[in-house]
Amino acid sequence: MRHARRRVVRRGTQLAAVGGLLLGGAMVTTAMASETPGASAVPFSSAAKAGDTGAALVAKLGAARTAGSWIGADGKPVVAVTDEQAAAMVKQAGAEAKMVSHSMNELKAATATLRAAPRVAGTAWAVDYRTNRVMVEADSTVSASDWSDLSRVAAGIGSFVQMQRSEGKFTTRLNGAQPILSTGGRCSAGFNVTNGQTDFILTAGHCGPANTVWFDDDQGNQQLGTTINTQFPGSDFSLIQYANGKAGDNADVVAIGNGQGVRITGAADPTVGQRVFRSGSTSGLHDGTVTALNATVNYPEGTVTGLIQTNVCAEPGDSGGPLFSEGIALGMTSGGSGDCTTGGVTFFQPVTRAMAALNVQLIASTQNATGGQSASPAPSTPATHSAIAPSAASPGSSTPVGNAGDTGLVARLTDTRNVGPGLLVIGGSLVALVATRYFRAEQDRKAYQRYYSATWG
């Protein structure tokens, strides 16, 4: 099949801004069977239009009169408002208005107070637009004393700050997607980006510090690139420069296994209530909904802010993998709690913010998301389902990846008959460790191993 011509699109609010995942250092997940979406499937443009309408109304009315917007179960925009006049303006614009007690200014002030309190690893918080509350969660590692202290802080803010405990543990999800190997173990390639002269891999920041050397083969011979910029904690993204400066063919495709991929046709910020898809080599392709934006997570390694919070499941081994919907790039897997058996919470670094901070653009395809492409593969059954009907969105348009005669690592890894996730983690990490001619000094290498040992899958 002839590859679509690539284009570079700058970051922006328009859906034409697009990204793609690398192949030849790309993400690979468990193979999924293809399934034709239902006839009632709502294209991403519809969800984006609803999100844009809500966001525009919030911007027009201001943070003192609104408290966020989201996509309702019927796919229409909903805006939280604090007065009747604002409600009337929202209804006149064709959106649904929901009267609430607390403005966005109040909700943001609450999160600022939480941020100013003594940091407690294993906690997270975000504004829940739909309930007009600030939800604070503490995982199983938080002591009774710390829980009590944080509860007092929450009580001092007001009853709209709700505390809850979970049985899981908030951790970064090291490893994942199409494996890229380093001394720190295995991580995920995210999206391909460029500065106009050189191509890079955009992935999770917790995957490794600057100067980390990455390989894309199981013998430690094919050097993929080197991390040149990383931000973690604070944010969670990093930039890996290709050793040869180019991402190669299929840079605009997210590989999803079984020789298939989803062609990425846009990049955008998600909306609360939007159905999204996350892919990773440990747990495959799963879906869920965006439950909050600008979430804060206190990982053991440090605090990360501005994250997308979802009920999509993930597991150790899924880090750095892409979040997308209808072929639109949204973010990279950061961390979370739970698993794909019992469900959980997963956080993502917004791709648009990462690109803006790094001054890079996603590498895009000129091919339309649905033009001449086959139906999208269906996700694995998620432990936590979306509130939106399953037919309301799909991962995107399916397209073949790679060449039929390709016998390299990428082709082998997309064939689940050849690779077991556990063997890949163990074998890949051991091979990378003995490729010493490429690695930093022994002392630094051991320090890096110790730093990430707690989060290896």
PDB file of N, CA, C and O in Angstrom, residues 295-364:
ATOM      1  N   ALA A 295      -5.323  17.894  36.241  1.00  0.00           N
ATOM      2  CA  ALA A 295      -5.186  17.109  37.469  1.00  0.00           C
ATOM      3  C   ALA A 295      -3.762  17.197  38.010  1.00  0.00           C
ATOM      4  O   ALA A 295      -2.792  17.379  37.265  1.00  0.00           O
ATOM      5  N   THR A 296      -3.631  17.056  39.315  1.00  0.00           N
ATOM      6  CA  THR A 296      -2.340  17.039  39.998  1.00  0.00           C
ATOM      7  C   THR A 296      -2.135  15.679  40.646  1.00  0.00           C
ATOM      8  O   THR A 296      -3.044  15.164  41.306  1.00  0.00           O
ATOM      9  N   VAL A 297      -0.962  15.080  40.429  1.00  0.00           N
ATOM     10  CA  VAL A 297      -0.644  13.780  41.021  1.00  0.00           C
ATOM     11  C   VAL A 297       0.682  13.886  41.768  1.00  0.00           C
ATOM     12  O   VAL A 297       1.674  14.376  41.222  1.00  0.00           O
ATOM     13  N   ASN A 298       0.690  13.426  43.003  1.00  0.00           N
ATOM     14  CA  ASN A 298       1.913  13.394  43.800  1.00  0.00           C
ATOM     15  C   ASN A 298       2.519  11.995  43.725  1.00  0.00           C
ATOM     16  O   ASN A 298       2.276  11.148  44.580  1.00  0.00           O
ATOM     17  N   TYR A 299       3.304  11.748  42.668  1.00  0.00           N
ATOM     18  CA  TYR A 299       4.005  10.478  42.541  1.00  0.00           C
ATOM     19  C   TYR A 299       5.117  10.402  43.588  1.00  0.00           C
ATOM     20  O   TYR A 299       5.542  11.431  44.127  1.00  0.00           O
ATOM     21  N   PRO A 300       5.612   9.195  43.864  1.00  0.00           N
ATOM     22  CA  PRO A 300       6.759   9.086  44.782  1.00  0.00           C
ATOM     23  C   PRO A 300       7.957   9.904  44.321  1.00  0.00           C
ATOM     24  O   PRO A 300       8.708  10.439  45.132  1.00  0.00           O
ATOM     25  N   GLU A 301       8.127  10.045  42.989  1.00  0.00           N
ATOM     26  CA  GLU A 301       9.279  10.776  42.448  1.00  0.00           C
ATOM     27  C   GLU A 301       9.091  12.284  42.463  1.00  0.00           C
ATOM     28  O   GLU A 301      10.048  13.039  42.292  1.00  0.00           O
ATOM     29  N   GLY A 302       7.853  12.752  42.616  1.00  0.00           N
ATOM     30  CA  GLY A 302       7.585  14.179  42.613  1.00  0.00           C
ATOM     31  C   GLY A 302       6.183  14.482  42.117  1.00  0.00           C
ATOM     32  O   GLY A 302       5.443  13.596  41.686  1.00  0.00           O
ATOM     33  N   THR A 303       5.809  15.744  42.162  1.00  0.00           N
ATOM     34  CA  THR A 303       4.475  16.186  41.787  1.00  0.00           C
ATOM     35  C   THR A 303       4.418  16.561  40.309  1.00  0.00           C
ATOM     36  O   THR A 303       5.305  17.228  39.787  1.00  0.00           O
ATOM     37  N   VAL A 304       3.357  16.120  39.631  1.00  0.00           N
ATOM     38  CA  VAL A 304       3.117  16.469  38.231  1.00  0.00           C
ATOM     39  C   VAL A 304       1.755  17.136  38.144  1.00  0.00           C
ATOM     40  O   VAL A 304       0.776  16.650  38.721  1.00  0.00           O
ATOM     41  N   THR A 305       1.679  18.257  37.431  1.00  0.00           N
ATOM     42  CA  THR A 305       0.438  19.006  37.316  1.00  0.00           C
ATOM     43  C   THR A 305      -0.008  19.095  35.861  1.00  0.00           C
ATOM     44  O   THR A 305       0.738  18.767  34.939  1.00  0.00           O
ATOM     45  N   GLY A 306      -1.249  19.562  35.661  1.00  0.00           N
ATOM     46  CA  GLY A 306      -1.769  19.793  34.323  1.00  0.00           C
ATOM     47  C   GLY A 306      -2.093  18.538  33.546  1.00  0.00           C
ATOM     48  O   GLY A 306      -2.108  18.559  32.311  1.00  0.00           O
ATOM     49  N   LEU A 307      -2.384  17.430  34.221  1.00  0.00           N
ATOM     50  CA  LEU A 307      -2.608  16.156  33.548  1.00  0.00           C
ATOM     51  C   LEU A 307      -4.073  15.940  33.173  1.00  0.00           C
ATOM     52  O   LEU A 307      -4.982  16.532  33.762  1.00  0.00           O
ATOM     53  N   ILE A 308      -4.281  15.075  32.193  1.00  0.00           N
ATOM     54  CA  ILE A 308      -5.613  14.621  31.803  1.00  0.00           C
ATOM     55  C   ILE A 308      -5.951  13.408  32.663  1.00  0.00           C
ATOM     56  O   ILE A 308      -5.194  12.439  32.694  1.00  0.00           O
ATOM     57  N   GLN A 309      -7.072  13.437  33.366  1.00  0.00           N
ATOM     58  CA  GLN A 309      -7.482  12.298  34.186  1.00  0.00           C
ATOM     59  C   GLN A 309      -8.573  11.523  33.464  1.00  0.00           C
ATOM     60  O   GLN A 309      -9.506  12.102  32.918  1.00  0.00           O
ATOM     61  N   THR A 310      -8.439  10.194  33.453  1.00  0.00           N
ATOM     62  CA  THR A 310      -9.403   9.341  32.763  1.00  0.00           C
ATOM     63  C   THR A 310      -9.740   8.114  33.599  1.00  0.00           C
ATOM     64  O   THR A 310      -9.057   7.806  34.582  1.00  0.00           O
ATOM     65  N   ASN A 311     -10.783   7.401  33.183  1.00  0.00           N
ATOM     66  CA  ASN A 311     -11.079   6.099  33.795  1.00  0.00           C
ATOM     67  C   ASN A 311     -10.649   4.961  32.878  1.00  0.00           C
ATOM     68  O   ASN A 311     -11.103   3.832  33.021  1.00  0.00           O
ATOM     69  N   VAL A 312      -9.773   5.253  31.925  1.00  0.00           N
ATOM     70  CA  VAL A 312      -9.191   4.208  31.082  1.00  0.00           C
ATOM     71  C   VAL A 312      -8.205   3.411  31.933  1.00  0.00           C
ATOM     72  O   VAL A 312      -7.403   4.001  32.651  1.00  0.00           O
ATOM     73  N   CYS A 313      -8.251   2.120  31.856  1.00  0.00           N
ATOM     74  CA  CYS A 313      -7.326   1.313  32.643  1.00  0.00           C
ATOM     75  C   CYS A 313      -5.938   1.317  32.015  1.00  0.00           C
ATOM     76  O   CYS A 313      -5.778   1.555  30.822  1.00  0.00           O
ATOM     77  N   ALA A 314      -4.936   1.062  32.818  1.00  0.00           N
ATOM     78  CA  ALA A 314      -3.559   0.903  32.337  1.00  0.00           C
ATOM     79  C   ALA A 314      -2.795   0.096  33.367  1.00  0.00           C
ATOM     80  O   ALA A 314      -3.238  -0.049  34.510  1.00  0.00           O
ATOM     81  N   GLU A 315      -1.650  -0.423  32.960  1.00  0.00           N
ATOM     82  CA  GLU A 315      -0.831  -1.236  33.850  1.00  0.00           C
ATOM     83  C   GLU A 315       0.637  -0.904  33.641  1.00  0.00           C
ATOM     84  O   GLU A 315       1.000  -0.289  32.618  1.00  0.00           O
ATOM     85  N   PRO A 316       1.490  -1.294  34.605  1.00  0.00           N
ATOM     86  CA  PRO A 316       2.925  -1.111  34.383  1.00  0.00           C
ATOM     87  C   PRO A 316       3.333  -1.761  33.065  1.00  0.00           C
ATOM     88  O   PRO A 316       3.012  -2.908  32.813  1.00  0.00           O
ATOM     89  N   GLY A 317       3.987  -1.008  32.230  1.00  0.00           N
ATOM     90  CA  GLY A 317       4.306  -1.484  30.904  1.00  0.00           C
ATOM     91  C   GLY A 317       3.593  -0.677  29.828  1.00  0.00           C
ATOM     92  O   GLY A 317       3.817  -0.872  28.646  1.00  0.00           O
ATOM     93  N   ASP A 318       2.708   0.242  30.233  1.00  0.00           N
ATOM     94  CA  ASP A 318       1.947   1.039  29.274  1.00  0.00           C
ATOM     95  C   ASP A 318       2.420   2.493  29.192  1.00  0.00           C
ATOM     96  O   ASP A 318       1.838   3.291  28.454  1.00  0.00           O
ATOM     97  N   SER A 319       3.449   2.860  29.933  1.00  0.00           N
ATOM     98  CA  SER A 319       3.892   4.247  29.990  1.00  0.00           C
ATOM     99  C   SER A 319       4.338   4.799  28.646  1.00  0.00           C
ATOM    100  O   SER A 319       4.963   4.110  27.860  1.00  0.00           O
ATOM    101  N   GLY A 320       4.034   6.080  28.441  1.00  0.00           N
ATOM    102  CA  GLY A 320       4.472   6.765  27.239  1.00  0.00           C
ATOM    103  C   GLY A 320       3.593   6.512  26.040  1.00  0.00           C
ATOM    104  O   GLY A 320       3.668   7.229  25.046  1.00  0.00           O
ATOM    105  N   GLY A 321       2.720   5.481  26.117  1.00  0.00           N
ATOM    106  CA  GLY A 321       1.844   5.163  25.005  1.00  0.00           C
ATOM    107  C   GLY A 321       0.820   6.256  24.770  1.00  0.00           C
ATOM    108  O   GLY A 321       0.522   7.056  25.654  1.00  0.00           O
ATOM    109  N   PRO A 322       0.256   6.307  23.563  1.00  0.00           N
ATOM    110  CA  PRO A 322      -0.589   7.427  23.182  1.00  0.00           C
ATOM    111  C   PRO A 322      -2.031   7.334  23.657  1.00  0.00           C
ATOM    112  O   PRO A 322      -2.608   6.261  23.773  1.00  0.00           O
ATOM    113  N   LEU A 323      -2.604   8.494  23.903  1.00  0.00           N
ATOM    114  CA  LEU A 323      -4.031   8.668  24.143  1.00  0.00           C
ATOM    115  C   LEU A 323      -4.586   9.367  22.903  1.00  0.00           C
ATOM    116  O   LEU A 323      -4.039  10.377  22.455  1.00  0.00           O
ATOM    117  N   PHE A 324      -5.676   8.834  22.351  1.00  0.00           N
ATOM    118  CA  PHE A 324      -6.201   9.388  21.114  1.00  0.00           C
ATOM    119  C   PHE A 324      -7.675   9.047  20.985  1.00  0.00           C
ATOM    120  O   PHE A 324      -8.214   8.223  21.729  1.00  0.00           O
ATOM    121  N   SER A 325      -8.347   9.691  20.036  1.00  0.00           N
ATOM    122  CA  SER A 325      -9.745   9.390  19.751  1.00  0.00           C
ATOM    123  C   SER A 325     -10.055   9.833  18.337  1.00  0.00           C
ATOM    124  O   SER A 325      -9.712  10.956  17.943  1.00  0.00           O
ATOM    125  N   GLU A 326     -10.660   8.951  17.559  1.00  0.00           N
ATOM    126  CA  GLU A 326     -10.982   9.232  16.169  1.00  0.00           C
ATOM    127  C   GLU A 326      -9.765   9.739  15.389  1.00  0.00           C
ATOM    128  O   GLU A 326      -9.865  10.629  14.548  1.00  0.00           O
ATOM    129  N   GLY A 327      -8.607   9.190  15.715  1.00  0.00           N
ATOM    130  CA  GLY A 327      -7.390   9.573  15.022  1.00  0.00           C
ATOM    131  C   GLY A 327      -6.778  10.883  15.495  1.00  0.00           C
ATOM    132  O   GLY A 327      -5.797  11.347  14.901  1.00  0.00           O
ATOM    133  N   ILE A 328      -7.298  11.464  16.556  1.00  0.00           N
ATOM    134  CA  ILE A 328      -6.781  12.728  17.066  1.00  0.00           C
ATOM    135  C   ILE A 328      -5.865  12.462  18.251  1.00  0.00           C
ATOM    136  O   ILE A 328      -6.259  11.835  19.232  1.00  0.00           O
ATOM    137  N   ALA A 329      -4.623  12.936  18.184  1.00  0.00           N
ATOM    138  CA  ALA A 329      -3.655  12.760  19.265  1.00  0.00           C
ATOM    139  C   ALA A 329      -4.032  13.654  20.434  1.00  0.00           C
ATOM    140  O   ALA A 329      -4.298  14.846  20.259  1.00  0.00           O
ATOM    141  N   LEU A 330      -4.023  13.087  21.646  1.00  0.00           N
ATOM    142  CA  LEU A 330      -4.419  13.832  22.834  1.00  0.00           C
ATOM    143  C   LEU A 330      -3.338  13.881  23.912  1.00  0.00           C
ATOM    144  O   LEU A 330      -3.153  14.912  24.559  1.00  0.00           O
ATOM    145  N   GLY A 331      -2.634  12.768  24.138  1.00  0.00           N
ATOM    146  CA  GLY A 331      -1.653  12.773  25.214  1.00  0.00           C
ATOM    147  C   GLY A 331      -0.813  11.518  25.259  1.00  0.00           C
ATOM    148  O   GLY A 331      -0.952  10.625  24.422  1.00  0.00           O
ATOM    149  N   MET A 332       0.089  11.467  26.255  1.00  0.00           N
ATOM    150  CA  MET A 332       0.950  10.307  26.487  1.00  0.00           C
ATOM    151  C   MET A 332       0.723   9.792  27.902  1.00  0.00           C
ATOM    152  O   MET A 332       0.572  10.577  28.845  1.00  0.00           O
ATOM    153  N   THR A 333       0.718   8.468  28.059  1.00  0.00           N
ATOM    154  CA  THR A 333       0.461   7.856  29.350  1.00  0.00           C
ATOM    155  C   THR A 333       1.514   8.255  30.371  1.00  0.00           C
ATOM    156  O   THR A 333       2.705   8.096  30.149  1.00  0.00           O
ATOM    157  N   SER A 334       1.055   8.765  31.517  1.00  0.00           N
ATOM    158  CA  SER A 334       1.957   9.175  32.590  1.00  0.00           C
ATOM    159  C   SER A 334       1.964   8.141  33.711  1.00  0.00           C
ATOM    160  O   SER A 334       2.975   7.522  33.992  1.00  0.00           O
ATOM    161  N   GLY A 335       0.817   7.932  34.352  1.00  0.00           N
ATOM    162  CA  GLY A 335       0.766   6.976  35.456  1.00  0.00           C
ATOM    163  C   GLY A 335      -0.656   6.817  35.942  1.00  0.00           C
ATOM    164  O   GLY A 335      -1.605   7.239  35.288  1.00  0.00           O
ATOM    165  N   GLY A 336      -0.815   6.203  37.113  1.00  0.00           N
ATOM    166  CA  GLY A 336      -2.146   6.001  37.652  1.00  0.00           C
ATOM    167  C   GLY A 336      -2.170   4.904  38.682  1.00  0.00           C
ATOM    168  O   GLY A 336      -1.135   4.539  39.256  1.00  0.00           O
ATOM    169  N   SER A 337      -3.353   4.365  38.920  1.00  0.00           N
ATOM    170  CA  SER A 337      -3.516   3.284  39.890  1.00  0.00           C
ATOM    171  C   SER A 337      -4.478   2.256  39.323  1.00  0.00           C
ATOM    172  O   SER A 337      -5.207   2.520  38.367  1.00  0.00           O
ATOM    173  N   GLY A 338      -4.475   1.068  39.915  1.00  0.00           N
ATOM    174  CA  GLY A 338      -5.365   0.009  39.460  1.00  0.00           C
ATOM    175  C   GLY A 338      -4.778  -0.765  38.297  1.00  0.00           C
ATOM    176  O   GLY A 338      -3.594  -0.649  37.967  1.00  0.00           O
ATOM    177  N   ASP A 339      -5.629  -1.568  37.651  1.00  0.00           N
ATOM    178  CA  ASP A 339      -5.196  -2.365  36.510  1.00  0.00           C
ATOM    179  C   ASP A 339      -6.390  -2.615  35.613  1.00  0.00           C
ATOM    180  O   ASP A 339      -7.475  -2.098  35.851  1.00  0.00           O
ATOM    181  N   CYS A 340      -6.198  -3.426  34.567  1.00  0.00           N
ATOM    182  CA  CYS A 340      -7.270  -3.658  33.606  1.00  0.00           C
ATOM    183  C   CYS A 340      -8.142  -4.852  33.969  1.00  0.00           C
ATOM    184  O   CYS A 340      -8.963  -5.299  33.165  1.00  0.00           O
ATOM    185  N   THR A 341      -7.993  -5.364  35.177  1.00  0.00           N
ATOM    186  CA  THR A 341      -8.891  -6.392  35.691  1.00  0.00           C
ATOM    187  C   THR A 341      -9.931  -5.772  36.611  1.00  0.00           C
ATOM    188  O   THR A 341     -11.121  -6.034  36.515  1.00  0.00           O
ATOM    189  N   THR A 342      -9.457  -4.913  37.512  1.00  0.00           N
ATOM    190  CA  THR A 342     -10.356  -4.284  38.478  1.00  0.00           C
ATOM    191  C   THR A 342     -10.723  -2.859  38.100  1.00  0.00           C
ATOM    192  O   THR A 342     -11.624  -2.275  38.686  1.00  0.00           O
ATOM    193  N   GLY A 343     -10.022  -2.274  37.114  1.00  0.00           N
ATOM    194  CA  GLY A 343     -10.259  -0.883  36.753  1.00  0.00           C
ATOM    195  C   GLY A 343      -9.315   0.031  37.504  1.00  0.00           C
ATOM    196  O   GLY A 343      -8.543  -0.397  38.368  1.00  0.00           O
ATOM    197  N   GLY A 344      -9.373   1.303  37.207  1.00  0.00           N
ATOM    198  CA  GLY A 344      -8.493   2.241  37.882  1.00  0.00           C
ATOM    199  C   GLY A 344      -8.552   3.616  37.255  1.00  0.00           C
ATOM    200  O   GLY A 344      -9.443   3.931  36.466  1.00  0.00           O
ATOM    201  N   VAL A 345      -7.579   4.440  37.620  1.00  0.00           N
ATOM    202  CA  VAL A 345      -7.457   5.805  37.132  1.00  0.00           C
ATOM    203  C   VAL A 345      -6.128   5.926  36.397  1.00  0.00           C
ATOM    204  O   VAL A 345      -5.104   5.439  36.871  1.00  0.00           O
ATOM    205  N   THR A 346      -6.123   6.567  35.235  1.00  0.00           N
ATOM    206  CA  THR A 346      -4.887   6.782  34.492  1.00  0.00           C
ATOM    207  C   THR A 346      -4.788   8.248  34.096  1.00  0.00           C
ATOM    208  O   THR A 346      -5.775   8.854  33.667  1.00  0.00           O
ATOM    209  N   PHE A 347      -3.588   8.807  34.241  1.00  0.00           N
ATOM    210  CA  PHE A 347      -3.323  10.205  33.929  1.00  0.00           C
ATOM    211  C   PHE A 347      -2.439  10.296  32.684  1.00  0.00           C
ATOM    212  O   PHE A 347      -1.583   9.446  32.453  1.00  0.00           O
ATOM    213  N   PHE A 348      -2.648  11.356  31.916  1.00  0.00           N
ATOM    214  CA  PHE A 348      -1.910  11.554  30.665  1.00  0.00           C
ATOM    215  C   PHE A 348      -1.354  12.973  30.582  1.00  0.00           C
ATOM    216  O   PHE A 348      -2.023  13.928  30.990  1.00  0.00           O
ATOM    217  N   GLN A 349      -0.154  13.080  30.040  1.00  0.00           N
ATOM    218  CA  GLN A 349       0.435  14.370  29.734  1.00  0.00           C
ATOM    219  C   GLN A 349      -0.190  14.897  28.441  1.00  0.00           C
ATOM    220  O   GLN A 349      -0.134  14.223  27.407  1.00  0.00           O
ATOM    221  N   PRO A 350      -0.814  16.089  28.451  1.00  0.00           N
ATOM    222  CA  PRO A 350      -1.376  16.633  27.207  1.00  0.00           C
ATOM    223  C   PRO A 350      -0.291  16.829  26.152  1.00  0.00           C
ATOM    224  O   PRO A 350       0.746  17.413  26.416  1.00  0.00           O
ATOM    225  N   VAL A 351      -0.541  16.343  24.945  1.00  0.00           N
ATOM    226  CA  VAL A 351       0.463  16.423  23.894  1.00  0.00           C
ATOM    227  C   VAL A 351       0.673  17.862  23.434  1.00  0.00           C
ATOM    228  O   VAL A 351       1.788  18.262  23.094  1.00  0.00           O
ATOM    229  N   THR A 352      -0.384  18.675  23.435  1.00  0.00           N
ATOM    230  CA  THR A 352      -0.237  20.048  22.963  1.00  0.00           C
ATOM    231  C   THR A 352       0.676  20.864  23.884  1.00  0.00           C
ATOM    232  O   THR A 352       1.466  21.679  23.415  1.00  0.00           O
ATOM    233  N   ARG A 353       0.570  20.649  25.171  1.00  0.00           N
ATOM    234  CA  ARG A 353       1.417  21.391  26.115  1.00  0.00           C
ATOM    235  C   ARG A 353       2.875  20.967  25.994  1.00  0.00           C
ATOM    236  O   ARG A 353       3.789  21.791  26.108  1.00  0.00           O
ATOM    237  N   ALA A 354       3.081  19.683  25.781  1.00  0.00           N
ATOM    238  CA  ALA A 354       4.450  19.199  25.622  1.00  0.00           C
ATOM    239  C   ALA A 354       5.092  19.794  24.371  1.00  0.00           C
ATOM    240  O   ALA A 354       6.243  20.242  24.400  1.00  0.00           O
ATOM    241  N   MET A 355       4.349  19.823  23.276  1.00  0.00           N
ATOM    242  CA  MET A 355       4.891  20.373  22.042  1.00  0.00           C
ATOM    243  C   MET A 355       5.192  21.860  22.175  1.00  0.00           C
ATOM    244  O   MET A 355       6.204  22.355  21.673  1.00  0.00           O
ATOM    245  N   ALA A 356       4.320  22.576  22.850  1.00  0.00           N
ATOM    246  CA  ALA A 356       4.533  24.008  23.032  1.00  0.00           C
ATOM    247  C   ALA A 356       5.786  24.270  23.859  1.00  0.00           C
ATOM    248  O   ALA A 356       6.579  25.167  23.548  1.00  0.00           O
ATOM    249  N   ALA A 357       5.976  23.477  24.915  1.00  0.00           N
ATOM    250  CA  ALA A 357       7.148  23.665  25.783  1.00  0.00           C
ATOM    251  C   ALA A 357       8.446  23.327  25.063  1.00  0.00           C
ATOM    252  O   ALA A 357       9.487  23.939  25.319  1.00  0.00           O
ATOM    253  N   LEU A 358       8.383  22.350  24.167  1.00  0.00           N
ATOM    254  CA  LEU A 358       9.582  21.892  23.456  1.00  0.00           C
ATOM    255  C   LEU A 358       9.780  22.580  22.106  1.00  0.00           C
ATOM    256  O   LEU A 358      10.798  22.367  21.448  1.00  0.00           O
ATOM    257  N   ASN A 359       8.792  23.377  21.696  1.00  0.00           N
ATOM    258  CA  ASN A 359       8.858  24.093  20.421  1.00  0.00           C
ATOM    259  C   ASN A 359       9.038  23.135  19.239  1.00  0.00           C
ATOM    260  O   ASN A 359       9.905  23.324  18.387  1.00  0.00           O
ATOM    261  N   VAL A 360       8.222  22.094  19.231  1.00  0.00           N
ATOM    262  CA  VAL A 360       8.231  21.129  18.129  1.00  0.00           C
ATOM    263  C   VAL A 360       6.814  20.963  17.602  1.00  0.00           C
ATOM    264  O   VAL A 360       5.849  21.388  18.241  1.00  0.00           O
ATOM    265  N   GLN A 361       6.712  20.334  16.428  1.00  0.00           N
ATOM    266  CA  GLN A 361       5.414  20.081  15.810  1.00  0.00           C
ATOM    267  C   GLN A 361       5.285  18.594  15.520  1.00  0.00           C
ATOM    268  O   GLN A 361       6.273  17.911  15.257  1.00  0.00           O
ATOM    269  N   LEU A 362       4.050  18.126  15.543  1.00  0.00           N
ATOM    270  CA  LEU A 362       3.798  16.720  15.220  1.00  0.00           C
ATOM    271  C   LEU A 362       3.962  16.486  13.718  1.00  0.00           C
ATOM    272  O   LEU A 362       3.650  17.344  12.903  1.00  0.00           O
ATOM    273  N   ILE A 363       4.463  15.318  13.366  1.00  0.00           N
ATOM    274  CA  ILE A 363       4.563  14.912  11.972  1.00  0.00           C
ATOM    275  C   ILE A 363       3.217  14.302  11.575  1.00  0.00           C
ATOM    276  O   ILE A 363       2.718  13.402  12.241  1.00  0.00           O
ATOM    277  N   ALA A 364       2.639  14.820  10.489  1.00  0.00           N
ATOM    278  CA  ALA A 364       1.265  14.475  10.155  1.00  0.00           C
ATOM    279  C   ALA A 364       1.131  13.858   8.782  1.00  0.00           C
ATOM    280  O   ALA A 364       1.992  13.987   7.929  1.00  0.00           O
TER     281      ALA A 364
END
